[in-house]
Coordinates of C-alpha atoms in Angstrom, one line a residue:
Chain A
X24 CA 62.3 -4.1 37.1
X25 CA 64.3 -1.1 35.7
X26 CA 61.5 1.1 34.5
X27 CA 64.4 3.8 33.5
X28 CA 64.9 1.5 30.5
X29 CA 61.5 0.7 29.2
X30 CA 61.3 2.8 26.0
X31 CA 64.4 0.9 25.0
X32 CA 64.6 -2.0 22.7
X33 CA 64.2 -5.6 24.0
X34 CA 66.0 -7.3 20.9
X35 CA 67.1 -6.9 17.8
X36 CA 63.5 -6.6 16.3
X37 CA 63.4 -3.4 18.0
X38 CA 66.6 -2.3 17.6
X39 CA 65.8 -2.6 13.5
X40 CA 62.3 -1.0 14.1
X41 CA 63.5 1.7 15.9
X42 CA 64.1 4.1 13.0
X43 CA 60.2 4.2 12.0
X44 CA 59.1 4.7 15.4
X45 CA 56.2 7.2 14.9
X46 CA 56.9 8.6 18.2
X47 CA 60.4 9.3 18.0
X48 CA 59.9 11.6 14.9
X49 CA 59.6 15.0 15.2
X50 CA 56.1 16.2 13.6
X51 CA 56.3 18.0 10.8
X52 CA 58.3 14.8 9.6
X53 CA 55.3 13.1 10.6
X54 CA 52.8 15.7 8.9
X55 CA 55.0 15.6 5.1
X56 CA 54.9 12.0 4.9
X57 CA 50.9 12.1 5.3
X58 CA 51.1 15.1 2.8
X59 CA 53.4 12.9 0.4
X60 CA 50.8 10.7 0.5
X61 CA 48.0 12.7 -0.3
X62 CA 49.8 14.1 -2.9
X63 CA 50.8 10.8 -4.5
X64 CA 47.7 9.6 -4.2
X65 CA 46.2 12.6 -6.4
X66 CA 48.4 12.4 -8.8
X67 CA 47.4 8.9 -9.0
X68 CA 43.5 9.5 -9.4
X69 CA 43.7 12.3 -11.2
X70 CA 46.0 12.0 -14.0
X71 CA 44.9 8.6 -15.3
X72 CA 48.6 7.9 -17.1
X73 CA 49.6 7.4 -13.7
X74 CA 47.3 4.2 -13.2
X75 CA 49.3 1.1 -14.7
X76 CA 47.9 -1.4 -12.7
X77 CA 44.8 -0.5 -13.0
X78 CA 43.3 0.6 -9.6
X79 CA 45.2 -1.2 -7.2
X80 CA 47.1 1.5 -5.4
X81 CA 43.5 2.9 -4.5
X82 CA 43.5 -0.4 -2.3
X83 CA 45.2 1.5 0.5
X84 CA 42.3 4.0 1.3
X85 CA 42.7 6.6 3.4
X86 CA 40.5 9.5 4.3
X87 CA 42.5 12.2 5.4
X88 CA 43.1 13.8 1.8
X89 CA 38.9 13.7 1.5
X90 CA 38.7 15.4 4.3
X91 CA 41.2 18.0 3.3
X92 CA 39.5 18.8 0.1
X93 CA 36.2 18.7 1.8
X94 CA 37.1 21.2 4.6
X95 CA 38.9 23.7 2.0
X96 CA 36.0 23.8 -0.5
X97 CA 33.4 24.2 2.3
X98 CA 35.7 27.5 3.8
X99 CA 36.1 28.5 0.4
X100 CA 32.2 28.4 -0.7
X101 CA 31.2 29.8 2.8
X102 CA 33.9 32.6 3.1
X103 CA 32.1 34.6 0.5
X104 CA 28.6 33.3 1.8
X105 CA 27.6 36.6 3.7
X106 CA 27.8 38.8 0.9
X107 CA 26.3 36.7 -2.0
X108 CA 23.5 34.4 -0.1
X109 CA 21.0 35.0 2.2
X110 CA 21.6 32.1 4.5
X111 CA 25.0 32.7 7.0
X112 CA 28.2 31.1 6.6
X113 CA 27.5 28.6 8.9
X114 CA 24.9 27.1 7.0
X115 CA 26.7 27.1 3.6
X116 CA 29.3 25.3 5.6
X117 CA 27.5 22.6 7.0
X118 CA 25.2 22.0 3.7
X119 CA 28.5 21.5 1.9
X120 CA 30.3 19.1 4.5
X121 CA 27.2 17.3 4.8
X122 CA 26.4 17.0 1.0
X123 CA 29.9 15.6 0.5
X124 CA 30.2 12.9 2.7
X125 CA 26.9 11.9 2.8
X126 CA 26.7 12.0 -1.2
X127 CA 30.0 10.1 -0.9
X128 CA 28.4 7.7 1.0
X129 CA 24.8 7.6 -1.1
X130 CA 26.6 6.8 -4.3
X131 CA 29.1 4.4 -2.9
X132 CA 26.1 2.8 -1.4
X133 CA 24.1 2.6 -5.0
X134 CA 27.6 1.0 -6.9
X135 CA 27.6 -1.9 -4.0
X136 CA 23.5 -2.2 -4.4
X137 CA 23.9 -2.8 -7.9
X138 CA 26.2 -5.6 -7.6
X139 CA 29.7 -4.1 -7.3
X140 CA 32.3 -5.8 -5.4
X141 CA 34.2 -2.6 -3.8
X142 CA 35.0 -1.9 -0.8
X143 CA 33.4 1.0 1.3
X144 CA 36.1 2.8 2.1
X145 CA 38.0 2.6 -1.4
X146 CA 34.7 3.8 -2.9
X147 CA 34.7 7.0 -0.5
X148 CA 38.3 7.6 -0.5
X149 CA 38.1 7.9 -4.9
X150 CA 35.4 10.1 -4.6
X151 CA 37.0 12.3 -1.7
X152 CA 39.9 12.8 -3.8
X153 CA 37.9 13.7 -7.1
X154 CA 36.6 16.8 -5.4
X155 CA 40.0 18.2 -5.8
X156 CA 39.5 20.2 -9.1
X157 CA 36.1 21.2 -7.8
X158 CA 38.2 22.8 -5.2
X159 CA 40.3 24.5 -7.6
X160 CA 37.6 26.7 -9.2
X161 CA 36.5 27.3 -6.5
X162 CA 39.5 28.7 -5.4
X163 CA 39.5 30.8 -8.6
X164 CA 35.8 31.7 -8.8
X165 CA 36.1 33.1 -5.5
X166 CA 39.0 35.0 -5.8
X167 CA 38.8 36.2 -9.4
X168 CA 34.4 35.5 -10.1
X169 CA 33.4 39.1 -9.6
X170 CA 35.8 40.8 -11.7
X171 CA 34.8 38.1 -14.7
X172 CA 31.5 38.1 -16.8
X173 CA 29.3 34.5 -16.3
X174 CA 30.2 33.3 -19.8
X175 CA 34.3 33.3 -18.6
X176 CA 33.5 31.8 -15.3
X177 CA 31.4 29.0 -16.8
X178 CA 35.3 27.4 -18.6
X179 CA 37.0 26.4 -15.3
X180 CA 33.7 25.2 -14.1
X181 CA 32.9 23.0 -17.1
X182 CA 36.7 22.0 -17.2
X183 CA 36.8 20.9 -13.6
X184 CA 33.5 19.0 -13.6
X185 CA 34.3 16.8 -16.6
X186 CA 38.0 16.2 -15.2
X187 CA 36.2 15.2 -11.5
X188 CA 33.6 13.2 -13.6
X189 CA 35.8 11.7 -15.7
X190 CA 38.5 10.7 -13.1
X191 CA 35.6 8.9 -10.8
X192 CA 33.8 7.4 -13.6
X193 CA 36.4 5.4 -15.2
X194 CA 36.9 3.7 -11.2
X195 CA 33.0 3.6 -10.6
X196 CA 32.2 1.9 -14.4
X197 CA 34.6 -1.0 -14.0
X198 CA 32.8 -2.4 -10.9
X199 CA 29.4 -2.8 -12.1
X200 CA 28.4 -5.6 -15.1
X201 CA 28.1 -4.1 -18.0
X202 CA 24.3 -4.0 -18.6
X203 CA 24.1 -1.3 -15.4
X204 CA 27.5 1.0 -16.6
X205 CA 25.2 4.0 -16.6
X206 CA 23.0 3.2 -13.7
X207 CA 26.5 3.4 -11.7
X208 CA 27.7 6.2 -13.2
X209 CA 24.7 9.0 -13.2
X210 CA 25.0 9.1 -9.3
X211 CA 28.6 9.8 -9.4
X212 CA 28.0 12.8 -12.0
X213 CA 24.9 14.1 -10.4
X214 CA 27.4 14.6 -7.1
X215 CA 30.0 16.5 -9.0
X216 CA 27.6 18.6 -10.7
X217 CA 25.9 19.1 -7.4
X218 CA 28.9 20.6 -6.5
X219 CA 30.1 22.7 -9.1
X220 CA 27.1 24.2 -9.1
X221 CA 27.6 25.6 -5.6
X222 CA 31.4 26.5 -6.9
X223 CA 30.0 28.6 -9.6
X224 CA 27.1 30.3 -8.1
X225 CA 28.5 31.7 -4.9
Chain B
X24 CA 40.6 -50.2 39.0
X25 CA 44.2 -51.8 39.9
X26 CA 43.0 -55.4 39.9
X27 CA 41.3 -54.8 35.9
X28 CA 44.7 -53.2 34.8
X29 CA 46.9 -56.0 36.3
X30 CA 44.0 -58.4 34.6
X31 CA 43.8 -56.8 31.2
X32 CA 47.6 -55.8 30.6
X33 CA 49.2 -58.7 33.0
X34 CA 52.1 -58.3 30.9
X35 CA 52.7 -54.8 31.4
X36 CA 53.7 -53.2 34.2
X37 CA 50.8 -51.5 36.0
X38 CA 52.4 -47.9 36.2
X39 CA 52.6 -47.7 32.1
X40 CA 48.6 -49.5 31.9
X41 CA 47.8 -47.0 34.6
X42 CA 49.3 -44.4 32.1
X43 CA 48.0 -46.1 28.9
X44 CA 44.2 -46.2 30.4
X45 CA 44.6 -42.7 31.6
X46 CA 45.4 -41.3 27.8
X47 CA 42.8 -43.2 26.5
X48 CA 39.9 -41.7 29.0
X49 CA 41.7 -38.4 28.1
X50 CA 41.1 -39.2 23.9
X51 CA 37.4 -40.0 24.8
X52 CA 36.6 -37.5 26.5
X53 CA 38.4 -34.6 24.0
X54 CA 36.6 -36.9 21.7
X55 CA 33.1 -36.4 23.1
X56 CA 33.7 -32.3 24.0
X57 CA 34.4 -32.0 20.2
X58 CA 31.8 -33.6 19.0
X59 CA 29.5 -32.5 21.1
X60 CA 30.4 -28.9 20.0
X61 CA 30.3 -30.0 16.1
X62 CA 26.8 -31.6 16.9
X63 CA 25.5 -28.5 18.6
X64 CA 26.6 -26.3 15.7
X65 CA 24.9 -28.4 13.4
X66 CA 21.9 -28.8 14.9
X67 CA 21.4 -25.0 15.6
X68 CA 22.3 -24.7 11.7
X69 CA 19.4 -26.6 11.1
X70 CA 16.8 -24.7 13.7
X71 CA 18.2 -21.6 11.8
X72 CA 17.2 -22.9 8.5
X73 CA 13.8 -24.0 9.7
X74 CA 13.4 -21.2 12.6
X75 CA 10.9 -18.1 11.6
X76 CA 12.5 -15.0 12.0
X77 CA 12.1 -13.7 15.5
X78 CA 10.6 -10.3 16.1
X79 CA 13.9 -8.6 16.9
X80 CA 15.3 -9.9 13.4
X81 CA 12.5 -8.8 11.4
X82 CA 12.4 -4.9 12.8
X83 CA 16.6 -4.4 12.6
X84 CA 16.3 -6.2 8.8
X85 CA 15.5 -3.1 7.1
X86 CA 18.6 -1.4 8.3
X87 CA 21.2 -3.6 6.8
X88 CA 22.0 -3.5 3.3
X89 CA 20.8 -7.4 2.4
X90 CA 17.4 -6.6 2.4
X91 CA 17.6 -3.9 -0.4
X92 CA 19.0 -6.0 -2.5
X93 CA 16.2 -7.8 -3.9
X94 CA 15.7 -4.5 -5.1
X95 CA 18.4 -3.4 -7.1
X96 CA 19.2 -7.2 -8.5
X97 CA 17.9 -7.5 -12.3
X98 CA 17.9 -3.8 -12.9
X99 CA 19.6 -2.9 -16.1
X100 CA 19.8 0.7 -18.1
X101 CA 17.5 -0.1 -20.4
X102 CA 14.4 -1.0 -18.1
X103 CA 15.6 2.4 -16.0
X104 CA 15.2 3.8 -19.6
X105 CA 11.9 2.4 -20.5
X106 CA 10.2 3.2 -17.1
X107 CA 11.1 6.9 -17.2
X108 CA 10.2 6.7 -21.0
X109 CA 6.9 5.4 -19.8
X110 CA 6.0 7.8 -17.0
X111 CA 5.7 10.7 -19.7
X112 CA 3.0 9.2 -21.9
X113 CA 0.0 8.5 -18.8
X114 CA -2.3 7.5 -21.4
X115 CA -0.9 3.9 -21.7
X116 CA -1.0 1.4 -18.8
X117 CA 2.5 -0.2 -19.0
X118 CA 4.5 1.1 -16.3
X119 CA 3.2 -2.8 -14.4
X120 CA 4.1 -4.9 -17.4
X121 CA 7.9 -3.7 -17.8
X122 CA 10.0 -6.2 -15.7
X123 CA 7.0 -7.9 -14.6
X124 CA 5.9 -5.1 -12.1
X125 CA 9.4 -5.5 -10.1
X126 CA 9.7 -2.6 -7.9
X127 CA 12.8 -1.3 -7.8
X128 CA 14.3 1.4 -5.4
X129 CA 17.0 2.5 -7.9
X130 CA 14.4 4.8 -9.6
X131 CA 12.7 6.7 -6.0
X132 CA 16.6 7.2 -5.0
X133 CA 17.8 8.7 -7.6
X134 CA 14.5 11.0 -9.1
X135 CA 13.8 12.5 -5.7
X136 CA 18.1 13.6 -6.0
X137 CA 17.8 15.0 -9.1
X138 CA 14.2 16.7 -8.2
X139 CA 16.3 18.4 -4.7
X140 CA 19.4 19.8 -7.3
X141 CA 16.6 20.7 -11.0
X142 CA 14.1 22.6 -8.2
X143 CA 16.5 24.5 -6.1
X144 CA 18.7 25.4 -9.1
X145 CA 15.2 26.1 -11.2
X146 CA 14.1 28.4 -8.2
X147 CA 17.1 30.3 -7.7
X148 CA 17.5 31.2 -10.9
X149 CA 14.3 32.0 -12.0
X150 CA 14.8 34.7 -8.8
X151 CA 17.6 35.8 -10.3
X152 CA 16.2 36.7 -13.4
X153 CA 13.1 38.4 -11.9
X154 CA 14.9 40.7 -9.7
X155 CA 15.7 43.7 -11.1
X156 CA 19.7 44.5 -12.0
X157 CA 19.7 47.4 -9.1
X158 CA 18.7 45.3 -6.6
X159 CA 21.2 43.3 -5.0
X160 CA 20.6 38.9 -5.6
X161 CA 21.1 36.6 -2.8
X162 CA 20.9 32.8 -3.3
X163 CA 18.5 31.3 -1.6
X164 CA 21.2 28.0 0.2
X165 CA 17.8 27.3 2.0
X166 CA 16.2 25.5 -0.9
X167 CA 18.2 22.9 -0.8
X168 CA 17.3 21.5 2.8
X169 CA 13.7 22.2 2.2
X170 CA 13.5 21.0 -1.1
X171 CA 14.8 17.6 0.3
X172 CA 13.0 17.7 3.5
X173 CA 9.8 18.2 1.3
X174 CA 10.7 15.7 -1.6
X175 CA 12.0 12.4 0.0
X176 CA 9.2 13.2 2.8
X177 CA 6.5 12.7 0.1
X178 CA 8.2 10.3 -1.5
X179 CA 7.6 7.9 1.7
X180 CA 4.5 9.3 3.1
X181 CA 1.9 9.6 0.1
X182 CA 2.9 6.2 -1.3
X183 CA 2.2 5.3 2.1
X184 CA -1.0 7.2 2.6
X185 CA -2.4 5.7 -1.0
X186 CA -1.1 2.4 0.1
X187 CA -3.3 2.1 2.9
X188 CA -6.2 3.8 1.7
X189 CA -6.9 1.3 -0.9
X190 CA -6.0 -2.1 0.8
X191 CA -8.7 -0.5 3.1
X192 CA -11.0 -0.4 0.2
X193 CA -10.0 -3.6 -0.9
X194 CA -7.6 -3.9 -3.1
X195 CA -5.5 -7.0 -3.5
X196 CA -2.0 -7.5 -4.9
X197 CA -0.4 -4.2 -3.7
X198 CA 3.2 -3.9 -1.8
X199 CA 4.4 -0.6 -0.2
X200 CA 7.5 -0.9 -2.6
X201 CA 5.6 -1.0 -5.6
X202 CA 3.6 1.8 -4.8
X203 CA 7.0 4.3 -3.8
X204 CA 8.2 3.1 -7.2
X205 CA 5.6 4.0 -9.1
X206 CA 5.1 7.4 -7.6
X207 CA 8.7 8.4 -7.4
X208 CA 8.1 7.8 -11.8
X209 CA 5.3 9.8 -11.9
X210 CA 7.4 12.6 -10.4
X211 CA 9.6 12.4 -13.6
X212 CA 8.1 14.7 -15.6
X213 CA 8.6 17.4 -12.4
X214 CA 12.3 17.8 -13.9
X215 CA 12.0 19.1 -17.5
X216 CA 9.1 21.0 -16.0
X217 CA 11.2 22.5 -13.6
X218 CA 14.0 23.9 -16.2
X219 CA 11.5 25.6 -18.1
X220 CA 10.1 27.2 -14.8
X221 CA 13.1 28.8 -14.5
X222 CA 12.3 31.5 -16.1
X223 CA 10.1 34.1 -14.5
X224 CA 7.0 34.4 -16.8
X225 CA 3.9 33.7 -14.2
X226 CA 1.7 32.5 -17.1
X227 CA 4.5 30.1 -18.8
X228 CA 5.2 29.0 -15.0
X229 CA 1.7 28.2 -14.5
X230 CA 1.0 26.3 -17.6
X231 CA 4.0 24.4 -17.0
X232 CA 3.5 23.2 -13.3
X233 CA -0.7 22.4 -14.4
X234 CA 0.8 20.0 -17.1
X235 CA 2.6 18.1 -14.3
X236 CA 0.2 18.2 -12.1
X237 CA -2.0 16.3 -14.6
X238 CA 0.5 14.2 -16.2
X239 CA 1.7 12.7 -13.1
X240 CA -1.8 12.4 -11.5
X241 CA -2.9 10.4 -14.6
X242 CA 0.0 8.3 -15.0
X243 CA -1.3 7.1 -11.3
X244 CA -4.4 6.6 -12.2
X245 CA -4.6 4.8 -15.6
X246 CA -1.8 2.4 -14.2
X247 CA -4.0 1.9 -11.2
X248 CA -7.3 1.7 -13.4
X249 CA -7.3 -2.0 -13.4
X250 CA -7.0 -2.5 -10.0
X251 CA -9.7 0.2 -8.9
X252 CA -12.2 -0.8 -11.4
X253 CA -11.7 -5.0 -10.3
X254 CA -11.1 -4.7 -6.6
X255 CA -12.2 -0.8 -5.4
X256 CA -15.1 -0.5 -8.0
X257 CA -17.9 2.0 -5.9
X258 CA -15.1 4.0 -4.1
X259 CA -12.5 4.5 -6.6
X260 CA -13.2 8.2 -6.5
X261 CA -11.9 8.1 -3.0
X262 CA -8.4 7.4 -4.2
X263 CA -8.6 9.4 -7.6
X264 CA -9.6 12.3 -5.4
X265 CA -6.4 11.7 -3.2
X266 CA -3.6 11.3 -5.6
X267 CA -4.9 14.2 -7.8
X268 CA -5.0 16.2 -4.4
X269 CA -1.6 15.1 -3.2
X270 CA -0.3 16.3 -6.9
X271 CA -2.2 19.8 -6.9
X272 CA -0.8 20.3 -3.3
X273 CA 2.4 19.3 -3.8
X274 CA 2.8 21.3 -7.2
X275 CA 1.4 24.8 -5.2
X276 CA 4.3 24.5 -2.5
X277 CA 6.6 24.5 -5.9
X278 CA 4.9 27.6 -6.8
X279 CA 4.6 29.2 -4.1
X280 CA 7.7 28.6 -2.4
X281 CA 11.0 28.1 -4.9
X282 CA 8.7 30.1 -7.8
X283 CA 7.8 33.0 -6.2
X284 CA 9.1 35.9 -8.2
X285 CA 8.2 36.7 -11.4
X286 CA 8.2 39.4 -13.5
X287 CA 5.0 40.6 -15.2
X288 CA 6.1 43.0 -18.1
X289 CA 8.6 41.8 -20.3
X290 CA 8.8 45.1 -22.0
X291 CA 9.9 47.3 -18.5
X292 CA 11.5 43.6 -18.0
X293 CA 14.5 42.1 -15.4
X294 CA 17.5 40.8 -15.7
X295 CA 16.4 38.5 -18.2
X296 CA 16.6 41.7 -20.8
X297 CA 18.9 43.8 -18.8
X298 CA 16.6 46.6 -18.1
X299 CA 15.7 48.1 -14.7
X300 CA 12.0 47.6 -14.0
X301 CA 10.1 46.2 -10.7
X302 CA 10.3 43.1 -9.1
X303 CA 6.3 41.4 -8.5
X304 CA 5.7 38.4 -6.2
X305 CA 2.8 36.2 -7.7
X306 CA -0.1 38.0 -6.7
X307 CA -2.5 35.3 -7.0
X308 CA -3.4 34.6 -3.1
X309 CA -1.8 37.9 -2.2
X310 CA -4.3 39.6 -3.7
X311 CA -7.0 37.7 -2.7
X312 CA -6.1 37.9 1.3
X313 CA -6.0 41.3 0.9
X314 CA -9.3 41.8 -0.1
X315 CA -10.8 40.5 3.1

């Protein structure tokens, strides 16, 4: 047994896979093709143009860009937290992280409940992704919110809601029958509201 | 063996009867494994048709997602729509006829959610515009834990509690799902109730959280009426006395906890008309305690 040679190829199956060997790249390679994906993936939830056949990209689920958004609006809502609430950062944090996935999961539970034929995963992996522009303002809320009356803040808040809302609800309306549309679809913008309301008030 | 090949096959040669014999024994017996196998599966598929469910079967069945779907089956927006439309006129006993009485959990879900969001929102802003515009406002993150500790614990427990209480007095025709329905609709009216509470007047806050105290204690009651006059007659009071209670209880954590500050004079005012003036907790108990 030459065990010098083991990370060789044993035939030409190998030999042909060698060039997508997820080992053999070096890892920020690794790291910008999960970010190209995340990013493609966006673009195709959020900007509905994108979507010509109709939903089926969404078949390959994946949860890291979720969890991205998640972790970045939960920093961003709990970095100002000491100043503007009177519960620590810590908590803000964890009521956020927890209020996403589990809302994620509550909703996606409701759609199958009521008769949709999704899958789990899809279902979280749309919604993950629609809390993108509730990141945005609140990215600009906290940066810009205290220099700007409430009136001005409340335009990027009501902008990003109905774009989140909208982008989910197109995706969460075509699994049910017909005759439940709205059941499906009041969970999904209770969650986003849920959301921009932290994004606006902190 | 040798002598019944030799007698059976005399042509052939005994090696390729031998062989012959041996492949057949070989079929028969693959044969009779497989069937065997197909015959055990079918008769355990029958046992499971016929079989009760055993003990361990019946206590893991609420955790998986078939059993909720009785549930959620024939609901459709309109009968959604026509039970919440119901729970804000109590005087009229037709939250049992809609659908037949169907319980459904779409309704408990999704009120208690919006009741956690409308209450903490209500109460943080109604704190907001009772503290005066010198003094500096922090949101309260806390009411969103409690509010949802508080909310779907009731929404289990009383339902539960009334449950109980009157198929100990008797009553017939009652299931634990129809009663967490029916009281997660009589908590309906809670929401519009809690949007006007947010603002800070102590005597419109008041007004507004007695009104759902009685609207959702007699939406319980009139759609219960029939059952407590046929089945409960002598000790209906019992029960009356214990959903109204649950209500005025429930309804005084509101106040007392997300509610708290008000403002008394709207003329030395808050926030609400950008003056500077002082910031009053409800002295209602306060006051009394302190008198002691």
């Amino acid at each position: 047994m030459d065990y010098t040679n083991q990370k060789h190829p044993q035939n030409y199956s190998q030999m042909e896979d060698l060039k997508t060997l997820d080992l053999e790249e070096s890892v920020s390679e690794t790291i910008m093709r999960d970010l190209r994906m995340i990013a493609y993936k966006l673009k195709y939830v959020l900007i509905p143009k994108e979507q010509e056949d109709n939903g089926k990209e969404l078949r390959n689920w994946d949860l890291w860009g979720p969890l991205i958004f998640c972790l970045t609006l939960a920093m961003t809502l709990s970095f100002k937290a000491d100043s503007t609430t009177s519960s620590s950062k810590s908590d803000v944090f964890a009521i956020i992280f927890v209020l996403i996935w589990v809302g994620a999961f509550v909703v996606t539970l409701n759609a199958q409940l009521l008769g949709g034929k999704v899958s789990f995963f899809q279902s979280v992996c749309l919604l993950g992704y629609c809390v993108f522009p509730i990141n945005i303002e609140a990215i600009i809320i906290a940066f810009v919110g205290s220099y700007l009356p409430f009136v001005v803040k409340l335009i990027p808040v009501i902008i990003c809601f109905a774009w989140s809302a909208y982008s989910s609800v197109g995706f969460m309306a075509s699994l049910v029958p017909p005759h439940k549309k709205k059941l499906a679809v009041y969970p999904v913008f209770l969650f986003y509201l849920f959301l921009s309301w932290f994004s606006l008030i902190v | 063996m040798s002598s019944n090949g030799s007698a059976l096959k005399g042509s052939a040669p005994p090696d390729l009867a031998k062989q012959v014999l041996v492949q057949k024994l070989a079929q028969q017996i693959v044969n009779q494994i497989v069937s065997d196998d197909v015959i055990d599966d079918k008769i355990e598929e029958e046992e499971n048709h016929n079989k009760e469910p055993t003990c361990c079967q019946m206590f893991y069945a609420p955790f998986t997602l078939k059993y909720y779907q009785p549930f959620f089956n024939d609901l459709t927006t309109k009968v959604i729509a026509q039970k919440l439309w119901a729970s804000f006129f109590p005087f009229k006993a037709t939250f049992f006829e809609i659908q037949d009485g169907k319980a459904d959990l779409y309704g408990p879900v999704w009120i208690y959610a919006t009741l956690v969001f409308a209450v903490a929102a209500a109460g943080n802003i109604s704190g907001y515009l009772a503290t005066p515009s010198n003094i500096a406002f922090h949101y309260n993150f806390d009411f969103i834990p409690t509010a949802s500790s508080l909310l779907f614990g009731i929404a289990f427990l009383v339902p539960f509690a009334i449950y109980m209480v009157m198929k100990m007095l008797g009553g017939r025709h009652l299931h634990l799902t129809s009663v967490i329905c029916i009281y997660a609709y009589a908590q309906t009216c809670i929401i519009p109730v809690c949007v006007v509470c947010s603002i800070p007047n102590p005597q419109l806050q008041w007004g507004a959280l007695i009104y759902a105290m009685i609207n959702s204690s007699l939406f319980l009651i009139v759609n219960y009426w029939g059952e407590l006059e046929k089945n409960i007659q002598a000790k209906k009071h019992i029960v009356i006395w214990l959903i109204a209670g649950c209500q005025v209880v429930l309804l005084l954590l509101f106040k007392m906890y997300f509610f708290l500050y008000v403002y008394t004079n709207p003329y030395t005012g808050s926030r609400f008309d950008q003056l500077t003036k002082i910031v009053h907790t409800d002295h209602f108990f306060l006051h009394h305690h302190q008198q002691h």
